[in-house]
């Protein structure tokens, strides 16, 4: 994508809040470091957002979580920590190298027994999950290729149930939602998913705008009716 443009004040406040309230532990910090060392883009959620995902998983009483877009497993670790010990998280990752690094990170964080990493294009994996009848998922986090966001949202509803909570990352995209020419690859998928969030009768949704180390962005929160 185009470059993030974080302002110094946003980053300083984010770091203050993370240290004062969020308290990411060594395993989470090492997961971020491992991604840097493996040459992955630094596009994991912030610790503050990761903690929000964990708390949402807990407050939903979720036992089954679906994630689309694993990277190095940073958001995976946060969400898995919100699950009970016999809970299950399935996460979809296109790149085998990312999946390998994530496997090591979730294992090192002590949540490996809850996490099932599926390598391949998520649209194919989602069809496999449906065929396996492993659902319904109680909580879904969508954070992969933005072009497919409307398809991922439709799958989240189909693999969910009434009451399933869906979080979608990156729905403001440095303001590209108002100027899709800023990113002709990703903006249409983001806008398509936002249109569904507002108009699909199966969903009840809102969007929160964010600033910080990842620039100007936001996440959508939807509940399946
Ligand atoms: N959720 C992670 C960040 C994910 S970054 C976190 O916050 O820690 C997006 C990831 O989606 C990347 O690892 C990328 O390889 C993966 N991805 C991109 N296209 C994909 C696809 N079609 N299917 C599955 N994963 C995909
Ligand atoms: C990108 C992807 C993300 O999920 C994110 O949070 C930030 C950036 C990207 O593809 O550039
Ligand atoms: Mg993201």
PDB file of N, CA and C in Angstrom, residues 1-2 142 144-151 153 168-178 180 182-198 207 216-220:
ATOM      1  N   UNK A   1       0.842  -1.194   0.000  1.00  0.00           N
ATOM      2  CA  UNK A   1       0.000   0.000   0.000  1.00  0.00           C
ATOM      3  C   UNK A   1       0.872   1.238   0.000  1.00  0.00           C
ATOM      4  N   UNK A   2       0.284   2.410  -0.068  1.00  0.00           N
ATOM      5  CA  UNK A   2       1.025   3.661   0.065  1.00  0.00           C
ATOM      6  C   UNK A   2       1.512   3.799   1.502  1.00  0.00           C
ATOM      7  N   UNK A 142     -11.077 -10.073  10.001  1.00  0.00           N
ATOM      8  CA  UNK A 142     -10.729 -10.008   8.578  1.00  0.00           C
ATOM      9  C   UNK A 142      -9.601  -8.996   8.393  1.00  0.00           C
ATOM     10  N   UNK A 144      -6.714  -9.411   5.589  1.00  0.00           N
ATOM     11  CA  UNK A 144      -5.828  -9.952   4.548  1.00  0.00           C
ATOM     12  C   UNK A 144      -5.835  -9.026   3.329  1.00  0.00           C
ATOM     13  N   UNK A 145      -5.944  -9.559   2.126  1.00  0.00           N
ATOM     14  CA  UNK A 145      -5.983  -8.734   0.916  1.00  0.00           C
ATOM     15  C   UNK A 145      -7.329  -8.003   0.855  1.00  0.00           C
ATOM     16  N   UNK A 146      -7.248  -6.706   0.767  1.00  0.00           N
ATOM     17  CA  UNK A 146      -8.461  -5.873   0.897  1.00  0.00           C
ATOM     18  C   UNK A 146      -9.401  -6.006  -0.310  1.00  0.00           C
ATOM     19  N   UNK A 147      -8.823  -6.412  -1.452  1.00  0.00           N
ATOM     20  CA  UNK A 147      -9.651  -6.616  -2.651  1.00  0.00           C
ATOM     21  C   UNK A 147     -10.796  -7.579  -2.399  1.00  0.00           C
ATOM     22  N   UNK A 148     -10.538  -8.584  -1.578  1.00  0.00           N
ATOM     23  CA  UNK A 148     -11.534  -9.632  -1.319  1.00  0.00           C
ATOM     24  C   UNK A 148     -12.411  -9.358  -0.110  1.00  0.00           C
ATOM     25  N   UNK A 149     -12.326  -8.156   0.477  1.00  0.00           N
ATOM     26  CA  UNK A 149     -13.077  -7.905   1.710  1.00  0.00           C
ATOM     27  C   UNK A 149     -14.571  -8.207   1.603  1.00  0.00           C
ATOM     28  N   UNK A 150     -15.252  -7.837   0.487  1.00  0.00           N
ATOM     29  CA  UNK A 150     -16.683  -8.174   0.432  1.00  0.00           C
ATOM     30  C   UNK A 150     -16.920  -9.687   0.458  1.00  0.00           C
ATOM     31  N   UNK A 151     -16.049 -10.444  -0.218  1.00  0.00           N
ATOM     32  CA  UNK A 151     -16.183 -11.906  -0.193  1.00  0.00           C
ATOM     33  C   UNK A 151     -15.912 -12.454   1.203  1.00  0.00           C
ATOM     34  N   UNK A 153     -16.337 -10.911   4.002  1.00  0.00           N
ATOM     35  CA  UNK A 153     -17.456 -10.546   4.876  1.00  0.00           C
ATOM     36  C   UNK A 153     -18.629 -11.498   4.656  1.00  0.00           C
ATOM     37  N   UNK A 168     -13.264  -5.998  10.999  1.00  0.00           N
ATOM     38  CA  UNK A 168     -12.518  -5.839   9.746  1.00  0.00           C
ATOM     39  C   UNK A 168     -11.522  -4.707   9.913  1.00  0.00           C
ATOM     40  N   UNK A 169     -10.235  -4.994   9.680  1.00  0.00           N
ATOM     41  CA  UNK A 169      -9.181  -3.987   9.835  1.00  0.00           C
ATOM     42  C   UNK A 169      -9.067  -3.120   8.565  1.00  0.00           C
ATOM     43  N   UNK A 170      -8.475  -1.952   8.714  1.00  0.00           N
ATOM     44  CA  UNK A 170      -8.010  -1.133   7.573  1.00  0.00           C
ATOM     45  C   UNK A 170      -9.127  -0.582   6.703  1.00  0.00           C
ATOM     46  N   UNK A 171     -10.190  -0.101   7.318  1.00  0.00           N
ATOM     47  CA  UNK A 171     -11.329   0.363   6.524  1.00  0.00           C
ATOM     48  C   UNK A 171     -11.327   1.874   6.256  1.00  0.00           C
ATOM     49  N   UNK A 172     -10.286   2.587   6.704  1.00  0.00           N
ATOM     50  CA  UNK A 172     -10.190   4.027   6.386  1.00  0.00           C
ATOM     51  C   UNK A 172      -9.046   4.265   5.388  1.00  0.00           C
ATOM     52  N   UNK A 173      -7.925   3.528   5.570  1.00  0.00           N
ATOM     53  CA  UNK A 173      -6.857   3.437   4.552  1.00  0.00           C
ATOM     54  C   UNK A 173      -6.354   4.822   4.148  1.00  0.00           C
ATOM     55  N   UNK A 174      -5.898   5.581   5.149  1.00  0.00           N
ATOM     56  CA  UNK A 174      -5.354   6.946   4.919  1.00  0.00           C
ATOM     57  C   UNK A 174      -6.365   7.854   4.191  1.00  0.00           C
ATOM     58  N   UNK A 175      -7.635   7.581   4.363  1.00  0.00           N
ATOM     59  CA  UNK A 175      -8.667   8.419   3.737  1.00  0.00           C
ATOM     60  C   UNK A 175      -9.041   8.003   2.328  1.00  0.00           C
ATOM     61  N   UNK A 176      -8.474   6.889   1.849  1.00  0.00           N
ATOM     62  CA  UNK A 176      -8.756   6.449   0.472  1.00  0.00           C
ATOM     63  C   UNK A 176     -10.223   6.091   0.263  1.00  0.00           C
ATOM     64  N   UNK A 177     -10.966   5.911   1.363  1.00  0.00           N
ATOM     65  CA  UNK A 177     -12.408   5.652   1.214  1.00  0.00           C
ATOM     66  C   UNK A 177     -13.128   6.838   0.572  1.00  0.00           C
ATOM     67  N   UNK A 178     -12.549   8.035   0.729  1.00  0.00           N
ATOM     68  CA  UNK A 178     -13.160   9.211   0.088  1.00  0.00           C
ATOM     69  C   UNK A 178     -12.524   9.518  -1.259  1.00  0.00           C
ATOM     70  N   UNK A 180     -10.885   6.972  -3.895  1.00  0.00           N
ATOM     71  CA  UNK A 180     -10.405   5.641  -4.289  1.00  0.00           C
ATOM     72  C   UNK A 180      -9.245   5.681  -5.277  1.00  0.00           C
ATOM     73  N   UNK A 182      -6.561   6.999  -4.795  1.00  0.00           N
ATOM     74  CA  UNK A 182      -5.335   6.853  -3.999  1.00  0.00           C
ATOM     75  C   UNK A 182      -4.820   5.416  -4.038  1.00  0.00           C
ATOM     76  N   UNK A 183      -5.721   4.458  -4.208  1.00  0.00           N
ATOM     77  CA  UNK A 183      -5.321   3.048  -4.229  1.00  0.00           C
ATOM     78  C   UNK A 183      -6.379   2.256  -4.980  1.00  0.00           C
ATOM     79  N   UNK A 184      -6.173   2.167  -6.282  1.00  0.00           N
ATOM     80  CA  UNK A 184      -7.213   1.556  -7.125  1.00  0.00           C
ATOM     81  C   UNK A 184      -7.311   0.049  -6.945  1.00  0.00           C
ATOM     82  N   UNK A 185      -6.305  -0.551  -6.296  1.00  0.00           N
ATOM     83  CA  UNK A 185      -6.387  -1.995  -6.051  1.00  0.00           C
ATOM     84  C   UNK A 185      -7.221  -2.279  -4.799  1.00  0.00           C
ATOM     85  N   UNK A 186      -6.880  -1.597  -3.721  1.00  0.00           N
ATOM     86  CA  UNK A 186      -7.494  -1.944  -2.432  1.00  0.00           C
ATOM     87  C   UNK A 186      -8.760  -1.169  -2.086  1.00  0.00           C
ATOM     88  N   UNK A 187      -8.840   0.102  -2.512  1.00  0.00           N
ATOM     89  CA  UNK A 187      -9.977   0.933  -2.096  1.00  0.00           C
ATOM     90  C   UNK A 187     -11.332   0.349  -2.517  1.00  0.00           C
ATOM     91  N   UNK A 188     -11.468  -0.197  -3.731  1.00  0.00           N
ATOM     92  CA  UNK A 188     -12.796  -0.724  -4.093  1.00  0.00           C
ATOM     93  C   UNK A 188     -13.267  -1.857  -3.168  1.00  0.00           C
ATOM     94  N   UNK A 189     -12.351  -2.717  -2.752  1.00  0.00           N
ATOM     95  CA  UNK A 189     -12.731  -3.807  -1.843  1.00  0.00           C
ATOM     96  C   UNK A 189     -13.121  -3.289  -0.469  1.00  0.00           C
ATOM     97  N   UNK A 190     -12.391  -2.270  -0.007  1.00  0.00           N
ATOM     98  CA  UNK A 190     -12.708  -1.674   1.298  1.00  0.00           C
ATOM     99  C   UNK A 190     -14.082  -1.011   1.229  1.00  0.00           C
ATOM    100  N   UNK A 191     -14.314  -0.240   0.151  1.00  0.00           N
ATOM    101  CA  UNK A 191     -15.606   0.447  -0.005  1.00  0.00           C
ATOM    102  C   UNK A 191     -16.750  -0.546  -0.189  1.00  0.00           C
ATOM    103  N   UNK A 192     -16.512  -1.613  -0.926  1.00  0.00           N
ATOM    104  CA  UNK A 192     -17.549  -2.631  -1.127  1.00  0.00           C
ATOM    105  C   UNK A 192     -17.968  -3.259   0.193  1.00  0.00           C
ATOM    106  N   UNK A 193     -16.975  -3.514   1.043  1.00  0.00           N
ATOM    107  CA  UNK A 193     -17.286  -4.114   2.343  1.00  0.00           C
ATOM    108  C   UNK A 193     -18.024  -3.112   3.235  1.00  0.00           C
ATOM    109  N   UNK A 194     -17.642  -1.831   3.170  1.00  0.00           N
ATOM    110  CA  UNK A 194     -18.340  -0.824   3.984  1.00  0.00           C
ATOM    111  C   UNK A 194     -19.790  -0.679   3.531  1.00  0.00           C
ATOM    112  N   UNK A 195     -20.013  -0.760   2.228  1.00  0.00           N
ATOM    113  CA  UNK A 195     -21.391  -0.701   1.714  1.00  0.00           C
ATOM    114  C   UNK A 195     -22.217  -1.868   2.279  1.00  0.00           C
ATOM    115  N   UNK A 196     -21.610  -3.054   2.285  1.00  0.00           N
ATOM    116  CA  UNK A 196     -22.309  -4.213   2.880  1.00  0.00           C
ATOM    117  C   UNK A 196     -22.577  -3.992   4.360  1.00  0.00           C
ATOM    118  N   UNK A 197     -21.589  -3.434   5.061  1.00  0.00           N
ATOM    119  CA  UNK A 197     -21.741  -3.196   6.508  1.00  0.00           C
ATOM    120  C   UNK A 197     -22.968  -2.321   6.756  1.00  0.00           C
ATOM    121  N   UNK A 198     -23.181  -1.354   5.853  1.00  0.00           N
ATOM    122  CA  UNK A 198     -24.287  -0.409   6.041  1.00  0.00           C
ATOM    123  C   UNK A 198     -25.610  -0.899   5.492  1.00  0.00           C
ATOM    124  N   UNK A 207     -18.141   1.794  12.493  1.00  0.00           N
ATOM    125  CA  UNK A 207     -16.726   1.917  12.133  1.00  0.00           C
ATOM    126  C   UNK A 207     -16.065   2.906  13.085  1.00  0.00           C
ATOM    127  N   UNK A 216      -3.260   6.674   9.623  1.00  0.00           N
ATOM    128  CA  UNK A 216      -4.679   7.029   9.736  1.00  0.00           C
ATOM    129  C   UNK A 216      -5.475   5.872   9.157  1.00  0.00           C
ATOM    130  N   UNK A 217      -6.249   5.219  10.015  1.00  0.00           N
ATOM    131  CA  UNK A 217      -6.970   4.036   9.541  1.00  0.00           C
ATOM    132  C   UNK A 217      -8.215   3.842  10.394  1.00  0.00           C
ATOM    133  N   UNK A 218      -8.718   2.643  10.459  1.00  0.00           N
ATOM    134  CA  UNK A 218      -9.902   2.368  11.261  1.00  0.00           C
ATOM    135  C   UNK A 218     -10.295   0.916  11.138  1.00  0.00           C
ATOM    136  N   UNK A 219     -11.245   0.521  11.996  1.00  0.00           N
ATOM    137  CA  UNK A 219     -11.748  -0.855  11.913  1.00  0.00           C
ATOM    138  C   UNK A 219     -13.267  -0.832  12.007  1.00  0.00           C
ATOM    139  N   UNK A 220     -13.861  -1.794  11.334  1.00  0.00           N
ATOM    140  CA  UNK A 220     -15.314  -1.956  11.401  1.00  0.00           C
ATOM    141  C   UNK A 220     -15.633  -3.071  12.381  1.00  0.00           C
TER     142      UNK A 220
END
